[in-house]
mmCIF file of C-alpha atoms in Angstrom:
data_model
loop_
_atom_site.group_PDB
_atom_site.id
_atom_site.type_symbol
_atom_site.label_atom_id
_atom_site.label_comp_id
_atom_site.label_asym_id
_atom_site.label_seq_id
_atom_site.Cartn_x
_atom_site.Cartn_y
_atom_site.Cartn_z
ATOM 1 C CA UNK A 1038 0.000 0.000 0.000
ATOM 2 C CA UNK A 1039 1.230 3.430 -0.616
ATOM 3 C CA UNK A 1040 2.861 5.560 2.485
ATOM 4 C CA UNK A 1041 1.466 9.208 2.897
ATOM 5 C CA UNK A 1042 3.267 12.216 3.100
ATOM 6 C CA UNK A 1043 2.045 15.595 4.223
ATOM 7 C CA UNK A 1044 4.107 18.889 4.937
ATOM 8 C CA UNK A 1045 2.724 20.562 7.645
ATOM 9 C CA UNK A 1046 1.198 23.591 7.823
ATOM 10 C CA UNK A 1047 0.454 26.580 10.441
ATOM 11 C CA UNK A 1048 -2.780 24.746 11.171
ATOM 12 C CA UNK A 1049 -2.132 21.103 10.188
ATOM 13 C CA UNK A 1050 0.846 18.545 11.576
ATOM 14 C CA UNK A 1051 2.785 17.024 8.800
ATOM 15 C CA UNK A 1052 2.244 13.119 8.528
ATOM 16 C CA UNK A 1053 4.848 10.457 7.480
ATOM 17 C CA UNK A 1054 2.710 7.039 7.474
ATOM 18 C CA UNK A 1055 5.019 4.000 5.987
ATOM 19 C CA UNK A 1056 3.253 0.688 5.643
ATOM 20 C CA UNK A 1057 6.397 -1.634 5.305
ATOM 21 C CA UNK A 1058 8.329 0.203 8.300
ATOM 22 C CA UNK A 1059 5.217 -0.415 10.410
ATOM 23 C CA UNK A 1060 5.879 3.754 11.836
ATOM 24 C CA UNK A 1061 2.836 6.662 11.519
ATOM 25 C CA UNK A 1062 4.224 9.716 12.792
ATOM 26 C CA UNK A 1063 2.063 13.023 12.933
ATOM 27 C CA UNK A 1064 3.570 15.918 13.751
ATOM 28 C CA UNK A 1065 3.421 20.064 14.471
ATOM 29 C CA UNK A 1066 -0.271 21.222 15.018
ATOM 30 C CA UNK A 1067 -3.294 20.854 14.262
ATOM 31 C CA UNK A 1068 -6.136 23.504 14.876
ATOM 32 C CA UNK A 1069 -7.906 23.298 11.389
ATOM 33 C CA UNK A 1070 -11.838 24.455 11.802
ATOM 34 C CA UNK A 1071 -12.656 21.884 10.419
ATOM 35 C CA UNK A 1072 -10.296 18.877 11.149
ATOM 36 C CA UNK A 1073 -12.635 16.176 9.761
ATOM 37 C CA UNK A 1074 -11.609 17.122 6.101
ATOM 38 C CA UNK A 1075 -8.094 16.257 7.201
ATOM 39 C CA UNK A 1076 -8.282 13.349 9.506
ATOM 40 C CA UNK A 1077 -10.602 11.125 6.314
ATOM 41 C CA UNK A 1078 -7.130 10.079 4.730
ATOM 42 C CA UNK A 1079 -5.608 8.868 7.474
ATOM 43 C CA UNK A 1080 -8.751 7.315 9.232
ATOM 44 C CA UNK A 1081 -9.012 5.215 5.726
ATOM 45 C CA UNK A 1082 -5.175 4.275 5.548
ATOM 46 C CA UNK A 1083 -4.693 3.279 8.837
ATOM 47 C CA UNK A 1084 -8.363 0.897 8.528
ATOM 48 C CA UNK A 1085 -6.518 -0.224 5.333
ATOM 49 C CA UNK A 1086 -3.463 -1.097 6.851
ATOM 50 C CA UNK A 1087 -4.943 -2.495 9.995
ATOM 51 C CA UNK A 1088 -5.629 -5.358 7.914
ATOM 52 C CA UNK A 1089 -1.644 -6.727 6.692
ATOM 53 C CA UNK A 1090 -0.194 -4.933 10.195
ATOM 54 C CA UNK A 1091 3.885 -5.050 10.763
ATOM 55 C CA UNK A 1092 4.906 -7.240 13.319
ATOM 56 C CA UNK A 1093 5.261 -3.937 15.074
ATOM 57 C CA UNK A 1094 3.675 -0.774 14.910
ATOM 58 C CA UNK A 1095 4.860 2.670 16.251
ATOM 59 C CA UNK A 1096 2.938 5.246 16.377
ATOM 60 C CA UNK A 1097 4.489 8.856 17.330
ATOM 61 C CA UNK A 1098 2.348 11.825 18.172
ATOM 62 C CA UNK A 1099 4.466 14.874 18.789
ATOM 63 C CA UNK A 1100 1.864 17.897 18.916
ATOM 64 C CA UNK A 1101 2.691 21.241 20.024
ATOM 65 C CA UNK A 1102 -1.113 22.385 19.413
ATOM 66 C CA UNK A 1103 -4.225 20.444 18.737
ATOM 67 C CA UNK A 1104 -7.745 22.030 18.868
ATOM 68 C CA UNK A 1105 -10.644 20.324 20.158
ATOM 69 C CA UNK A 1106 -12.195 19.655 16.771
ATOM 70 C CA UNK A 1107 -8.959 17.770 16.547
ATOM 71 C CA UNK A 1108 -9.092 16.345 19.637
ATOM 72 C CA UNK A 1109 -12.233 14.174 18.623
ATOM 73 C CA UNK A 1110 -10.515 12.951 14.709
ATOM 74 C CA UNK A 1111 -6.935 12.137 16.799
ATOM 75 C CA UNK A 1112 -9.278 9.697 19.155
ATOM 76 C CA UNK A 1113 -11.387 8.404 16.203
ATOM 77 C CA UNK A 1114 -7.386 7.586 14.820
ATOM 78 C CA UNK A 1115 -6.741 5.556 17.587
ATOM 79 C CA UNK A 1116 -9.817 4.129 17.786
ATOM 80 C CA UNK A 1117 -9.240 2.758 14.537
ATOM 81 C CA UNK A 1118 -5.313 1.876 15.401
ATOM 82 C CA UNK A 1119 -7.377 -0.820 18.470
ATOM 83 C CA UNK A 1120 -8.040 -3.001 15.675
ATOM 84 C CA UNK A 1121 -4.618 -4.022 15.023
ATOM 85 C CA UNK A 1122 -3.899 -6.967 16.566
ATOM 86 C CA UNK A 1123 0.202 -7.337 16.513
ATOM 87 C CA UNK A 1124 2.353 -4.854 18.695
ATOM 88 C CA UNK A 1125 1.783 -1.579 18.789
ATOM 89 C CA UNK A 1126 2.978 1.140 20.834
ATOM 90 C CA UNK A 1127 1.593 4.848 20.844
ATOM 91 C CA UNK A 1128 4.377 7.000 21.720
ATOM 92 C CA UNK A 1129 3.216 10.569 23.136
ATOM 93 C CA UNK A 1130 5.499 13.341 22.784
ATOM 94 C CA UNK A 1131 4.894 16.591 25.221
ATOM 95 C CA UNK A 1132 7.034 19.330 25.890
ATOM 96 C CA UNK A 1133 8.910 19.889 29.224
ATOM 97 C CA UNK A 1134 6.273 22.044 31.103
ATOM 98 C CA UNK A 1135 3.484 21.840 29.234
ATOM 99 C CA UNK A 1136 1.048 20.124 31.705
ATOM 100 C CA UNK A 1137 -2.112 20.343 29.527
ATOM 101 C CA UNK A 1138 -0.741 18.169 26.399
ATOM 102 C CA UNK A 1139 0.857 15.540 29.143
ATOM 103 C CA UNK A 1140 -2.986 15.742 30.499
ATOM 104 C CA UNK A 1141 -4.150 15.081 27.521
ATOM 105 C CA UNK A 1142 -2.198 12.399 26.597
ATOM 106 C CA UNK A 1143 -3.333 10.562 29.898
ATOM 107 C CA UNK A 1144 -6.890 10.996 28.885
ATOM 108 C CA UNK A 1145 -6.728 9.181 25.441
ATOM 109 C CA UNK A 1146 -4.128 6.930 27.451
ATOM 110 C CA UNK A 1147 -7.543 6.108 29.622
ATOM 111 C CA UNK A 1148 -9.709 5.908 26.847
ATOM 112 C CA UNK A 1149 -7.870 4.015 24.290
ATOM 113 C CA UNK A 1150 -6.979 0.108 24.429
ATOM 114 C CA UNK A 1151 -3.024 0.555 23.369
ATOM 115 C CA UNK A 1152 0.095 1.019 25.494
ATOM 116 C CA UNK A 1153 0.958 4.630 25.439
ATOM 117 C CA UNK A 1154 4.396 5.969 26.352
ATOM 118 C CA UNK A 1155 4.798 9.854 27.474
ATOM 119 C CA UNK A 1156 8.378 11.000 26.131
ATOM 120 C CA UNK A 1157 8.884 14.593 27.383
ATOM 121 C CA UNK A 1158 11.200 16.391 25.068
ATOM 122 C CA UNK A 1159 12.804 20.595 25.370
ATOM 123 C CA UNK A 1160 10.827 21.351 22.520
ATOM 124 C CA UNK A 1161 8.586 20.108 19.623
ATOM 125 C CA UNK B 466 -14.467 71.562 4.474
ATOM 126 C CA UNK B 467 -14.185 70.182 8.079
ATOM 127 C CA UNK B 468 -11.328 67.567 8.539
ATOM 128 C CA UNK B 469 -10.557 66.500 11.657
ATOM 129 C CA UNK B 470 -7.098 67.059 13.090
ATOM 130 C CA UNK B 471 -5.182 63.721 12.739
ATOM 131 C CA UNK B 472 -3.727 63.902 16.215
ATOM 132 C CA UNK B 473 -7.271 63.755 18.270
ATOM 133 C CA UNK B 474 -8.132 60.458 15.846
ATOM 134 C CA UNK B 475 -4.671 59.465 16.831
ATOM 135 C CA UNK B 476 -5.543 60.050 20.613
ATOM 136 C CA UNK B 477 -8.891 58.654 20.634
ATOM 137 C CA UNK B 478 -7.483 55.420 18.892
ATOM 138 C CA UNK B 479 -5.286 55.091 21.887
ATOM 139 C CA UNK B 480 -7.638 56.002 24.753
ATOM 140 C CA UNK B 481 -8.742 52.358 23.830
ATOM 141 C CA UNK B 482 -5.883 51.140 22.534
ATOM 142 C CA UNK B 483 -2.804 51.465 24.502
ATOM 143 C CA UNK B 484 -0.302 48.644 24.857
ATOM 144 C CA UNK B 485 -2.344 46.247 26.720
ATOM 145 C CA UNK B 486 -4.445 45.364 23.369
ATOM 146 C CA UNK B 487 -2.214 42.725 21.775
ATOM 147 C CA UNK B 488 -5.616 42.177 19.198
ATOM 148 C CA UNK B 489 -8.384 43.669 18.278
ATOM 149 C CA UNK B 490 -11.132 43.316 15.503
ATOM 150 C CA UNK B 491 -14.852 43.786 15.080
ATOM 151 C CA UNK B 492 -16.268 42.538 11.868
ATOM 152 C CA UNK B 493 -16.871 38.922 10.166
ATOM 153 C CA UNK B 494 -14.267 36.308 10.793
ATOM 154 C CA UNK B 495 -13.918 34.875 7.742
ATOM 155 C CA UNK B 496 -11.488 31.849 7.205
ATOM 156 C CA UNK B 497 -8.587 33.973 6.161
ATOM 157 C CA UNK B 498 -9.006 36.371 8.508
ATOM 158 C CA UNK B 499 -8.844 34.054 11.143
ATOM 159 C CA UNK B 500 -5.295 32.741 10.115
ATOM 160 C CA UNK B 501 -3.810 36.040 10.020
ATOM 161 C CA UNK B 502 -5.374 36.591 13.244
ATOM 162 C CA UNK B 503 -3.818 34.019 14.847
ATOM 163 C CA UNK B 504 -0.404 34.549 13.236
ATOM 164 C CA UNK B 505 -0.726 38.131 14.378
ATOM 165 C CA UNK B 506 -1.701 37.230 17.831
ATOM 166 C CA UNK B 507 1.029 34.178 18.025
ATOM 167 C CA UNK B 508 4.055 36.893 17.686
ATOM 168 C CA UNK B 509 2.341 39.064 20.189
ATOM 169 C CA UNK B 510 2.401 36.330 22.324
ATOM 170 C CA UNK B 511 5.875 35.761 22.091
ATOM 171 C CA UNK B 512 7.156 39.177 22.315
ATOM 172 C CA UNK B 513 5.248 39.687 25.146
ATOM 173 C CA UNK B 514 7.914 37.168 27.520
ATOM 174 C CA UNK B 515 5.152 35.173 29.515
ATOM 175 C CA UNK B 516 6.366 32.017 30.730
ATOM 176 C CA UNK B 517 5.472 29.430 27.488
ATOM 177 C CA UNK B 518 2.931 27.651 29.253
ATOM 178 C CA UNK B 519 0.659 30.730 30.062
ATOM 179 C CA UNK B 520 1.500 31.360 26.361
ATOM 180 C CA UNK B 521 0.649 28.081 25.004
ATOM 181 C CA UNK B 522 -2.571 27.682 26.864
ATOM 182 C CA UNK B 523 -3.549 31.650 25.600
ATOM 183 C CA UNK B 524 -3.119 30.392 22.009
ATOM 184 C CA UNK B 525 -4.692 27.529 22.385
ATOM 185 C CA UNK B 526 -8.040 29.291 24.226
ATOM 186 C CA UNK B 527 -7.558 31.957 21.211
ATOM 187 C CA UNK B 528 -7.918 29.531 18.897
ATOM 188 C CA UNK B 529 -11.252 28.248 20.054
ATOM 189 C CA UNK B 530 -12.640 31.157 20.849
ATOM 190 C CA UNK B 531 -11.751 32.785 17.246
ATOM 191 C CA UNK B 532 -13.386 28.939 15.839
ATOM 192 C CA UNK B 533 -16.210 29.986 17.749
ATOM 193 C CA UNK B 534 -16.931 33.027 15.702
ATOM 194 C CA UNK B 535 -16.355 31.940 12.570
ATOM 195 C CA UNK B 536 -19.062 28.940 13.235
ATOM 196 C CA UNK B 537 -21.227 30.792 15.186
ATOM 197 C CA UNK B 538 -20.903 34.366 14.754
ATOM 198 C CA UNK B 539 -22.402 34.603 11.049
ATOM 199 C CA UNK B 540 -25.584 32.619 12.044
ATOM 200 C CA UNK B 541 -27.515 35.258 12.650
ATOM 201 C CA UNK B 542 -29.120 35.614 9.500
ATOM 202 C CA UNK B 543 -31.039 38.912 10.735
ATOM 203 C CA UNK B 544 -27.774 40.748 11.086
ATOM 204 C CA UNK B 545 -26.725 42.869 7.838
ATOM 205 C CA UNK B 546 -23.282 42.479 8.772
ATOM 206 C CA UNK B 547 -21.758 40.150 10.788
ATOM 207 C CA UNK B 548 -20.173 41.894 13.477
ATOM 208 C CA UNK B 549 -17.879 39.540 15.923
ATOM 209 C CA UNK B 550 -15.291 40.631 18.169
ATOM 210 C CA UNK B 551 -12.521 39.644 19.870
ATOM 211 C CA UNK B 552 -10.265 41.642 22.408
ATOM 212 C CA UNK B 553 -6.686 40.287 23.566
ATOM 213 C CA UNK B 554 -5.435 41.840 26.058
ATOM 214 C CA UNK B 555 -2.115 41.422 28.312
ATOM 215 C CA UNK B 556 -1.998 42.437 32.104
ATOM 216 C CA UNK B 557 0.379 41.985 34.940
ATOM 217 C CA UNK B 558 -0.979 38.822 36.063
ATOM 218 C CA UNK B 559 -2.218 37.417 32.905
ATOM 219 C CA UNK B 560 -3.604 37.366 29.425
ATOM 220 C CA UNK B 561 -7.678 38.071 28.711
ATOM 221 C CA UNK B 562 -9.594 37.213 25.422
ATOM 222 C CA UNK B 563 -13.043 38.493 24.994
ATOM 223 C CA UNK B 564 -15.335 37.648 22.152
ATOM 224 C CA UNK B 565 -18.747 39.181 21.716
ATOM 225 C CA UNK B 566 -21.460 38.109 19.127
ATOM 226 C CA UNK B 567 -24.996 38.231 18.596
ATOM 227 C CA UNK B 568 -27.170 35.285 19.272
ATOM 228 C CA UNK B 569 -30.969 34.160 18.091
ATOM 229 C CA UNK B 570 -32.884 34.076 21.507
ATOM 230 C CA UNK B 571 -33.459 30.281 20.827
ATOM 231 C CA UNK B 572 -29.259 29.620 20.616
ATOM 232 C CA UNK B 573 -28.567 31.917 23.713
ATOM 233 C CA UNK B 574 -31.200 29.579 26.098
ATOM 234 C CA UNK B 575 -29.044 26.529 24.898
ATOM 235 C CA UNK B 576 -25.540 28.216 24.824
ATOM 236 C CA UNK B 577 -26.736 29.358 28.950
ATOM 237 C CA UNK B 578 -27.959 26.002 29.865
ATOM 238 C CA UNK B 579 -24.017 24.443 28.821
ATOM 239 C CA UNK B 580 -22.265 27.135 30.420
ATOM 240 C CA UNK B 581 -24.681 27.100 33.430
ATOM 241 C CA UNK B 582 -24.287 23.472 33.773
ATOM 242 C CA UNK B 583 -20.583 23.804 33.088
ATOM 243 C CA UNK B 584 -20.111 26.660 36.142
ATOM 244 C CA UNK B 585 -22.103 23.817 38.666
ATOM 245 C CA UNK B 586 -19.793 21.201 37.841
ATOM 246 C CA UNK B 587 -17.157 20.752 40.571
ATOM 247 C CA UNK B 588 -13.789 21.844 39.120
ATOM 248 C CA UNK B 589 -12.049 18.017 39.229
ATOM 249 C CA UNK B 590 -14.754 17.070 37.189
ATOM 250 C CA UNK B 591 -14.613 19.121 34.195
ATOM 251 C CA UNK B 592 -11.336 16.866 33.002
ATOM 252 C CA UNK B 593 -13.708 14.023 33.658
ATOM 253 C CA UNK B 594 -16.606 15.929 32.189
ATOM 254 C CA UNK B 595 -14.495 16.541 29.054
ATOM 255 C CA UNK B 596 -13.392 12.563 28.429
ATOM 256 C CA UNK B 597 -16.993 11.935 28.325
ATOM 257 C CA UNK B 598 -17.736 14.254 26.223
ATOM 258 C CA UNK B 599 -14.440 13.022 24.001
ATOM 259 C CA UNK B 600 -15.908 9.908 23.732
ATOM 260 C CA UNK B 601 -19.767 9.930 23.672
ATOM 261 C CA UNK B 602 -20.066 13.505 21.602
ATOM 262 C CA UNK B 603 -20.792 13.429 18.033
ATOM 263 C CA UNK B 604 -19.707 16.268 15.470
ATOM 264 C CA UNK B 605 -22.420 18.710 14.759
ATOM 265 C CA UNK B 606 -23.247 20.004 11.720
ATOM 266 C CA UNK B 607 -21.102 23.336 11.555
ATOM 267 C CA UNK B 608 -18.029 20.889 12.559
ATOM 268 C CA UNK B 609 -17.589 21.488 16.322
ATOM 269 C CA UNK B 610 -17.037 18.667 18.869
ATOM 270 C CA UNK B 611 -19.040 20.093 21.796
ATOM 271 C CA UNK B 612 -16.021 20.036 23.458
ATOM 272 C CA UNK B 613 -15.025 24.326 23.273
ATOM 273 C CA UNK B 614 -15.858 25.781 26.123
ATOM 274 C CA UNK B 615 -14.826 22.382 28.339
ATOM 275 C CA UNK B 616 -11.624 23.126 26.692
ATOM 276 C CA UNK B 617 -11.267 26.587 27.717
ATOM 277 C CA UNK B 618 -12.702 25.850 30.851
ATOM 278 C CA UNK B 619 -9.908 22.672 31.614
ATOM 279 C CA UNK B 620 -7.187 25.442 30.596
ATOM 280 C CA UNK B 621 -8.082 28.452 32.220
ATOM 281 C CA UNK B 622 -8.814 26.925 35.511
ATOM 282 C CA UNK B 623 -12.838 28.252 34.914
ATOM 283 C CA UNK B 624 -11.767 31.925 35.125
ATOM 284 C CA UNK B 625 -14.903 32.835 33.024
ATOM 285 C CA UNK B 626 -17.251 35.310 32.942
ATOM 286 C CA UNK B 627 -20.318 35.943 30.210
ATOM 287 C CA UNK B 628 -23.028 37.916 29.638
ATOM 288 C CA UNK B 629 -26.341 38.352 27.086
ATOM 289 C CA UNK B 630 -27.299 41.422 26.693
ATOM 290 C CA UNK B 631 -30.736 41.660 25.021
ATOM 291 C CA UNK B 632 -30.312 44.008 21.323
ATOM 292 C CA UNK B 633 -34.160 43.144 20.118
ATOM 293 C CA UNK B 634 -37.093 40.473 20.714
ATOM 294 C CA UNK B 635 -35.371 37.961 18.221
ATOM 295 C CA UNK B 636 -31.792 38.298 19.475
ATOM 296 C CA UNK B 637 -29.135 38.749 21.936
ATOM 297 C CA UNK B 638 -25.177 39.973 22.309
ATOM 298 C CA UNK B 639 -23.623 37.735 23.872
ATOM 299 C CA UNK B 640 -19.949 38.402 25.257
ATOM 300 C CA UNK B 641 -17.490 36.212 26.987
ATOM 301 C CA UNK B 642 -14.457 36.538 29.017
ATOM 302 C CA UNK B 643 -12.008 34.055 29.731
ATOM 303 C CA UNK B 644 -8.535 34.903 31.890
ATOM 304 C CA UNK B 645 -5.161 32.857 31.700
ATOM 305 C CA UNK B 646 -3.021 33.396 34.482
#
């Protein structure tokens, strides 16, 4: 299947999805209005790839903004990331200080059926 | 011909506009508008040397409460011209953001019953509050999540304040005021 690869914008993360690595990283921030329009693609790859899944997958979410029309697409993501059933890990990225996105992390952490890993970096 | 001397439109303009105002704007938020809004608002927020987490939750709440315009503040279909606002302003023990808009009567009893019902919930249990509403809330038709003002509740620590203000028998102005400190 074919990998995606978006550069990111001032109001949406870039996204580096590669099927045979088994690694989805988004990145940067994402406070579109509406984030629906945005999220589709990557809803529909990751159901796609869900099916042939890598041994291991890694996901890596390294946000510096997300707004809360986000919020609801980047749990739908997940959602859809349950159905794999080899390894996966969802790696969280947060920076130093910045209580709200660790928070937030911990909630889809509660919500969501996959290990999650906080990784608190200087800056993202 | 009567033109009137530059300086007093100069003073007036700063009577309300000194260097607290980091943004101001009246008008219709359209989608452009709102980007250079926020990339206006984003350097003022740097320049101004606030610790980065006061900045990055101030963003974040301007963000939402600029969305909130642009979805809501053109549906009043009786206005002639749109006319939203939002106020940013910086002072020495945080950052406000005030929006105003006007508001059919039947939108304002809704928009009162959330916020009322958001201002009785214990503070530990807006994060709570929010997850459910994460999981259980569906997108509405304009594209919001229902999730806002929970948002800019969770951030702020509930340092809100709001008003309607009756304008006929259809409508009302409603304005909001939310404090990061």
């Amino acid at each position: 299947m074919e990998d995606i690869k978006i550069e990111g914008t001032p109001k949406t993360p870039s996204v580096d999805f590669k099927a045979v690595d088994g690694t989805l990283e988004i990145k940067g921030r994402s406070i579109p209005e509406n984030s629906i329009e945005f999220y589709k693609p990557l809803m529909d790859w990751i159901e796609h790839y869900a099916k042939t899944p890598q041994d291991k997958s890694t996901v890596n979410i390294q946000l510096e903004y997300f707004n809360t029309s986000s919020s609801k697409c980047i749990l739908d993501l997940f959602k859809k990331l349950e159905a794999i059933n080899n390894e996966i890990v969802i790696n969280w990225y947060y920076e130093e200080d910045d209580e709200d996105m660790l928070e937030a992390g911990e909630d889809y952490d509660a919500i969501i059926n996959i290990p999650f890993k906080m990784i608190e970096v200087e800056e993202i | 011909m009567n033109v009137k001397k530059s300086g007093e439109i100069f003073e007036e303009f700063s009577r309300f506009n000194d260097d607290s105002v980091m943004l101001a704007f009246r008008g219709e938020v359209s989608g452009t508008l709102l980007d250079s809004l926020l990339e206006i608002a984003e350097k003022r927020l740097h320049h101004l040397g606030c610790e980065k987490p006061t900045r990055k939750k101030a963003f974040n709440i301007l963000v939402e409460c600029l969305q909130n315009l642009f979805v809501h503040g053109n549906e009043d279909i009786l206005e002639e011209e749109p006319s939203g606002v939002i106020i940013m302003m910086a002072s020495d023990d945080g950052i406000s953001i005030a929006t105003g808009n006007s508001i059919h009567k039947n939108a304002a009893e809704m928009l009162k019953s959330r916020l009322e019902r958001l201002e009785a919930l214990p503070k530990e249990l807006i994060r709570e509050e929010y997850k459910e509403q994460l999981v259980n809330g569906k997108f509405s038709n304009v594209g919001g999540a229902g999730l806002g003002f929970l948002d800019i509740a969770r951030k702020s620590g509930r340092q809100m304040e709001y008003q309607f203000s009756p304008i006929d028998d259809e409508r009302l102005f409603f304005t909001f005021n939310v404090k990061v400190s």
